[in-house]
Amino acid sequence: MNKQELRTEIRNRKRQFTQAQLGELSLSIIMQLKKSPHLRKAQTILLYYSLPDEVNTHEWIDELVAEGKKVLLPVVTDGENMILREYTGKKDLKEGNFHILEPSGTLFSEKRYGEIEVGIIPGMSFDDKGHRLGRGKGYYDRFLERVPSIYKIGVCYSFQKESLIPYEKHDKVMDEIITDI
Ligand SMILES: Nc1nc2c(c(=O)[nH]1)N(C=O)[C@@H](CNc1ccc(C(=O)N[C@@H](CCC(=O)O)C(=O)O)cc1)CN2
Ligand SMILES: Nc1ncnc2c1ncn2[C@@H]1O[C@H](COP(=O)(O)OP(=O)(O)OP(=O)(O)O)[C@@H](O)[C@H]1O
């Protein structure tokens, strides 16, 4: 299967689950993330504000903020690039491109990217080697090129995992994948 065929296949698999079932699976994934030593240690975290078909991060994000962690979310600026802004609460969020809710808070300057310790990266699919299939626009690949030191945790539902994902040299490899099993 090429990347596009795999995306279609994953979308079809997702349709077999109800929102309630996906919500349950999300809770199990978030529970494991909370136990991760990398996250416990981290003070500055790159996260994503989930779309309806992604592992749900909405409640967990607010918990992290309440614990005093710095949470950064992507903001798409054009067809190729994203920047980061700090998330401090739901009041910060404004709908951006692709209907994603994006923070309008303080810009996190590229000069400070070295401070980001962990990145939680969504994906359409991952394989055991940490290869990632995204939504096909290359935003994360281009972004992660600029933050080489970040510990990258890919998250997806277990039914999204594949034994092997077509891999190209620009694709960034995850350090760890967390699913519901
Ligand atoms: N929650 C979340 N935020 C994120 C990402 C993400 O995957 N998830 N991104 C990760 O890159 C960036 C945004 N990139 C995106 C790229 C495509 C689509 C999208 O909905 N694509 C449609 C196809 C639309 C089209 O082709 O024009 C789709 O997947 O159905 C969404 C986000 C930054 N923020
Ligand atoms: N580091 C990079 N520099 C320039 N172009 C890139 C880079 N990474 C990816 N691209 C381009 O972006 C497009 C999409 O790449 P790919 O299919 O790997 O995206 P993806 O990882 O699935 O998507 P996303 O990161 O948005 O979720 C391709 O045309 C690819 O050539």
Short mmCIF file of C-alpha atoms and ligand atoms in Angstrom, two decimals:
data_model
loop_
_atom_site.label_atom_id
_atom_site.label_comp_id
_atom_site.label_asym_id
_atom_site.label_seq_id
_atom_site.Cartn_x
_atom_site.Cartn_y
_atom_site.Cartn_z
CA MET A 1 0.00 0.00 0.00
CA ASN A 2 1.26 3.50 -0.74
CA LYS A 3 0.77 6.35 1.72
CA GLN A 4 -2.50 7.57 0.20
CA GLU A 5 -4.03 4.08 0.15
CA LEU A 6 -2.98 3.55 3.75
CA ARG A 7 -4.67 6.82 4.80
CA THR A 8 -7.93 5.65 3.17
CA GLU A 9 -7.64 2.25 4.87
CA ILE A 10 -7.09 3.86 8.29
CA ARG A 11 -10.09 6.17 7.82
CA ASN A 12 -12.24 3.12 7.03
CA ARG A 13 -11.02 1.28 10.13
CA LYS A 14 -11.90 4.30 12.25
CA ARG A 15 -15.47 4.35 10.95
CA GLN A 16 -16.13 0.97 12.65
CA PHE A 17 -15.92 2.64 16.07
CA THR A 18 -18.41 4.94 17.75
CA GLN A 19 -17.28 8.26 19.27
CA ALA A 20 -17.91 6.71 22.70
CA GLN A 21 -15.61 3.77 21.93
CA LEU A 22 -12.90 6.08 20.65
CA GLY A 23 -13.34 8.16 23.81
CA GLU A 24 -12.69 5.07 25.96
CA LEU A 25 -9.58 4.18 23.94
CA SER A 26 -8.35 7.77 24.24
CA LEU A 27 -8.65 7.60 28.02
CA SER A 28 -6.49 4.50 28.09
CA ILE A 29 -3.84 6.21 25.92
CA ILE A 30 -3.85 9.35 28.07
CA MET A 31 -3.49 7.19 31.20
CA GLN A 32 -0.31 5.69 29.76
CA LEU A 33 1.02 9.10 28.74
CA LYS A 34 0.51 10.32 32.30
CA LYS A 35 2.71 7.47 33.53
CA SER A 36 5.53 8.19 31.08
CA PRO A 37 8.73 9.21 32.90
CA HIS A 38 9.59 11.48 29.95
CA LEU A 39 6.39 13.44 30.46
CA ARG A 40 6.60 13.51 34.22
CA LYS A 41 10.05 15.06 34.02
CA ALA A 42 9.21 17.49 31.25
CA GLN A 43 8.44 21.11 32.00
CA THR A 44 7.92 22.23 28.38
CA ILE A 45 5.78 20.03 26.13
CA LEU A 46 4.68 20.21 22.52
CA LEU A 47 1.16 18.87 22.29
CA TYR A 48 -1.73 18.99 19.80
CA TYR A 49 -5.35 20.02 20.27
CA SER A 50 -7.15 17.00 18.89
CA LEU A 51 -9.56 16.89 15.95
CA PRO A 52 -12.62 14.60 16.34
CA ASP A 53 -10.82 11.68 14.65
CA GLU A 54 -7.65 11.94 16.79
CA VAL A 55 -6.73 10.65 20.26
CA ASN A 56 -8.57 13.14 22.50
CA THR A 57 -6.19 15.50 24.31
CA HIS A 58 -8.69 18.19 25.40
CA GLU A 59 -9.01 17.39 29.13
CA TRP A 60 -5.43 16.26 29.63
CA ILE A 61 -4.06 19.52 28.24
CA ASP A 62 -5.86 21.49 30.94
CA GLU A 63 -4.55 19.12 33.61
CA LEU A 64 -0.98 19.71 32.43
CA VAL A 65 -1.48 23.47 32.55
CA ALA A 66 -2.92 23.12 36.08
CA GLU A 67 0.22 21.19 37.09
CA GLY A 68 2.27 24.19 35.98
CA LYS A 69 3.72 22.74 32.77
CA LYS A 70 4.30 24.89 29.72
CA VAL A 71 2.09 23.52 26.94
CA LEU A 72 2.81 24.54 23.35
CA LEU A 73 0.45 23.95 20.44
CA PRO A 74 1.00 24.24 16.68
CA VAL A 75 -0.45 27.10 14.68
CA VAL A 76 -0.47 26.66 10.91
CA THR A 77 0.83 29.80 9.19
CA ASP A 78 0.74 28.79 5.54
CA GLY A 79 0.60 25.73 3.29
CA GLU A 80 3.90 24.41 4.61
CA ASN A 81 4.77 25.81 8.01
CA MET A 82 3.61 25.85 11.59
CA ILE A 83 4.73 27.92 14.56
CA LEU A 84 4.09 27.36 18.26
CA ARG A 85 2.04 29.35 20.72
CA GLU A 86 1.60 28.79 24.42
CA TYR A 87 -1.71 27.32 25.58
CA THR A 88 -2.98 28.53 28.95
CA GLY A 89 -6.67 27.59 28.75
CA LYS A 90 -9.69 27.08 26.49
CA LYS A 91 -10.20 30.87 26.28
CA ASP A 92 -7.01 31.06 24.17
CA LEU A 93 -8.40 28.90 21.38
CA LYS A 94 -9.51 30.18 17.97
CA GLU A 95 -10.43 28.12 14.96
CA GLY A 96 -7.64 28.14 12.38
CA ASN A 97 -7.00 26.33 9.12
CA PHE A 98 -8.42 22.79 8.77
CA HIS A 99 -10.92 23.63 11.59
CA ILE A 100 -8.24 22.99 14.21
CA LEU A 101 -8.53 25.04 17.39
CA GLU A 102 -5.27 26.93 17.77
CA PRO A 103 -4.02 29.10 20.64
CA SER A 104 -3.82 32.86 20.28
CA GLY A 105 -1.48 33.19 23.28
CA THR A 106 2.18 34.16 23.44
CA LEU A 107 4.35 33.14 20.48
CA PHE A 108 7.01 30.62 21.48
CA SER A 109 10.06 31.93 19.67
CA GLU A 110 12.13 29.60 17.51
CA LYS A 111 15.18 30.67 19.53
CA ARG A 112 13.67 28.78 22.47
CA TYR A 113 12.87 25.52 20.63
CA GLY A 114 15.78 23.89 22.48
CA GLU A 115 13.72 24.14 25.71
CA ILE A 116 11.06 21.75 24.42
CA GLU A 117 11.68 18.39 26.09
CA VAL A 118 8.88 16.19 24.79
CA GLY A 119 6.62 16.26 21.73
CA ILE A 120 3.32 14.37 21.55
CA ILE A 121 2.76 13.82 17.85
CA PRO A 122 -0.54 12.65 16.31
CA GLY A 123 -0.49 10.32 13.31
CA MET A 124 -2.76 8.49 10.91
CA SER A 125 -0.50 5.49 11.49
CA PHE A 126 2.83 4.44 13.00
CA ASP A 127 4.91 1.28 12.72
CA ASP A 128 7.06 -0.45 15.34
CA LYS A 129 10.19 1.29 14.12
CA GLY A 130 8.61 4.69 14.87
CA HIS A 131 7.87 5.67 11.28
CA ARG A 132 4.90 7.98 11.00
CA LEU A 133 2.16 8.52 8.46
CA GLY A 134 0.64 11.98 8.88
CA ARG A 135 -2.14 13.76 7.04
CA GLY A 136 0.07 14.23 4.04
CA LYS A 137 1.07 17.86 4.23
CA GLY A 138 4.49 17.41 5.84
CA TYR A 139 3.93 20.01 8.60
CA TYR A 140 5.41 17.88 11.38
CA ASP A 141 8.33 16.62 9.29
CA ARG A 142 9.35 20.16 8.43
CA PHE A 143 8.83 21.35 11.98
CA LEU A 144 10.69 18.50 13.70
CA GLU A 145 13.70 19.15 11.49
CA ARG A 146 14.16 22.37 13.51
CA VAL A 147 13.91 20.68 16.96
CA PRO A 148 16.31 17.75 16.74
CA SER A 149 16.69 17.22 20.50
CA ILE A 150 13.01 16.75 21.36
CA TYR A 151 11.83 13.30 22.61
CA LYS A 152 9.08 12.34 20.19
CA ILE A 153 6.10 10.26 21.35
CA GLY A 154 3.70 9.22 18.58
CA VAL A 155 0.13 8.54 19.65
CA CYS A 156 -2.63 6.65 17.85
CA TYR A 157 -5.27 3.97 18.47
CA SER A 158 -3.92 0.42 18.30
CA PHE A 159 -5.99 -0.33 15.18
CA GLN A 160 -4.02 2.41 13.39
CA LYS A 161 -0.66 0.64 13.86
CA GLU A 162 0.92 -1.02 10.83
CA SER A 163 3.81 -3.47 10.61
CA LEU A 164 5.60 -1.33 8.04
CA ILE A 165 4.95 2.19 6.81
CA PRO A 166 6.38 3.43 3.49
CA TYR A 167 9.31 5.52 4.58
CA GLU A 168 11.10 8.43 2.92
CA LYS A 169 14.23 10.20 4.03
CA HIS A 170 12.43 13.41 5.09
CA ASP A 171 10.17 11.43 7.48
CA LYS A 172 11.05 11.99 11.13
CA VAL A 173 11.27 8.85 13.29
CA MET A 174 9.48 8.74 16.67
CA ASP A 175 11.34 7.67 19.82
CA GLU A 176 8.30 5.82 21.18
CA ILE A 177 4.70 5.02 20.13
CA ILE A 178 1.90 4.89 22.69
CA THR A 179 -1.46 3.23 21.87
CA ASP A 180 -4.35 1.83 23.91
CA ILE A 181 -2.62 -1.54 24.40
N1 LIG B 1 -4.73 18.34 16.02
C1 LIG B 1 -3.83 18.50 15.07
N2 LIG B 1 -3.23 19.68 14.94
C2 LIG B 1 -2.31 19.85 13.94
C3 LIG B 1 -1.97 18.79 13.04
C4 LIG B 1 -2.62 17.54 13.22
O1 LIG B 1 -2.39 16.55 12.52
N3 LIG B 1 -3.54 17.45 14.25
N4 LIG B 1 -1.06 19.02 12.04
C5 LIG B 1 -0.30 18.03 11.40
O2 LIG B 1 0.18 18.18 10.34
C6 LIG B 1 -0.84 20.39 11.62
C7 LIG B 1 -1.98 20.76 10.70
N5 LIG B 1 -2.02 19.95 9.55
C8 LIG B 1 -3.13 19.43 8.99
C9 LIG B 1 -3.05 18.96 7.70
C10 LIG B 1 -4.18 18.46 7.08
C11 LIG B 1 -5.39 18.40 7.77
C12 LIG B 1 -6.62 17.85 7.15
O3 LIG B 1 -7.68 17.88 7.71
N6 LIG B 1 -6.55 17.33 5.98
C13 LIG B 1 -7.71 16.76 5.36
C14 LIG B 1 -7.50 16.87 3.89
C15 LIG B 1 -7.64 18.31 3.53
C16 LIG B 1 -6.99 18.67 2.23
O4 LIG B 1 -6.38 17.83 1.57
O5 LIG B 1 -7.09 19.85 1.90
C17 LIG B 1 -7.93 15.36 5.84
O6 LIG B 1 -7.00 14.78 6.45
O7 LIG B 1 -9.03 14.87 5.65
C18 LIG B 1 -5.45 18.84 9.05
C19 LIG B 1 -4.32 19.35 9.65
C20 LIG B 1 -0.72 21.28 12.81
N7 LIG B 1 -1.78 21.07 13.77
N1 LIG B 2 11.55 18.38 5.74
C1 LIG B 2 10.86 18.61 4.62
N2 LIG B 2 11.25 19.59 3.78
C2 LIG B 2 10.55 19.83 2.66
N3 LIG B 2 9.46 19.14 2.27
C3 LIG B 2 9.03 18.17 3.06
C4 LIG B 2 9.70 17.87 4.28
N4 LIG B 2 9.03 16.87 4.87
C5 LIG B 2 8.00 16.58 4.07
N5 LIG B 2 7.99 17.34 2.98
C6 LIG B 2 6.99 17.29 1.86
O1 LIG B 2 5.67 17.35 2.41
C7 LIG B 2 4.77 16.50 1.67
C8 LIG B 2 4.02 15.59 2.60
O2 LIG B 2 4.91 14.67 3.22
P1 LIG B 2 4.35 13.39 3.96
O3 LIG B 2 3.39 12.66 3.07
O4 LIG B 2 5.50 12.64 4.55
O5 LIG B 2 3.49 14.12 5.13
P2 LIG B 2 2.99 13.62 6.52
O6 LIG B 2 4.13 13.44 7.44
O7 LIG B 2 2.13 12.45 6.27
O8 LIG B 2 2.08 14.88 6.98
P3 LIG B 2 1.93 15.79 8.32
O9 LIG B 2 3.28 15.95 8.93
O10 LIG B 2 1.36 17.09 7.82
O11 LIG B 2 0.98 15.15 9.23
C9 LIG B 2 5.61 15.75 0.65
O12 LIG B 2 5.41 16.36 -0.60
C10 LIG B 2 7.05 15.95 1.15
O13 LIG B 2 7.96 15.96 0.07
#
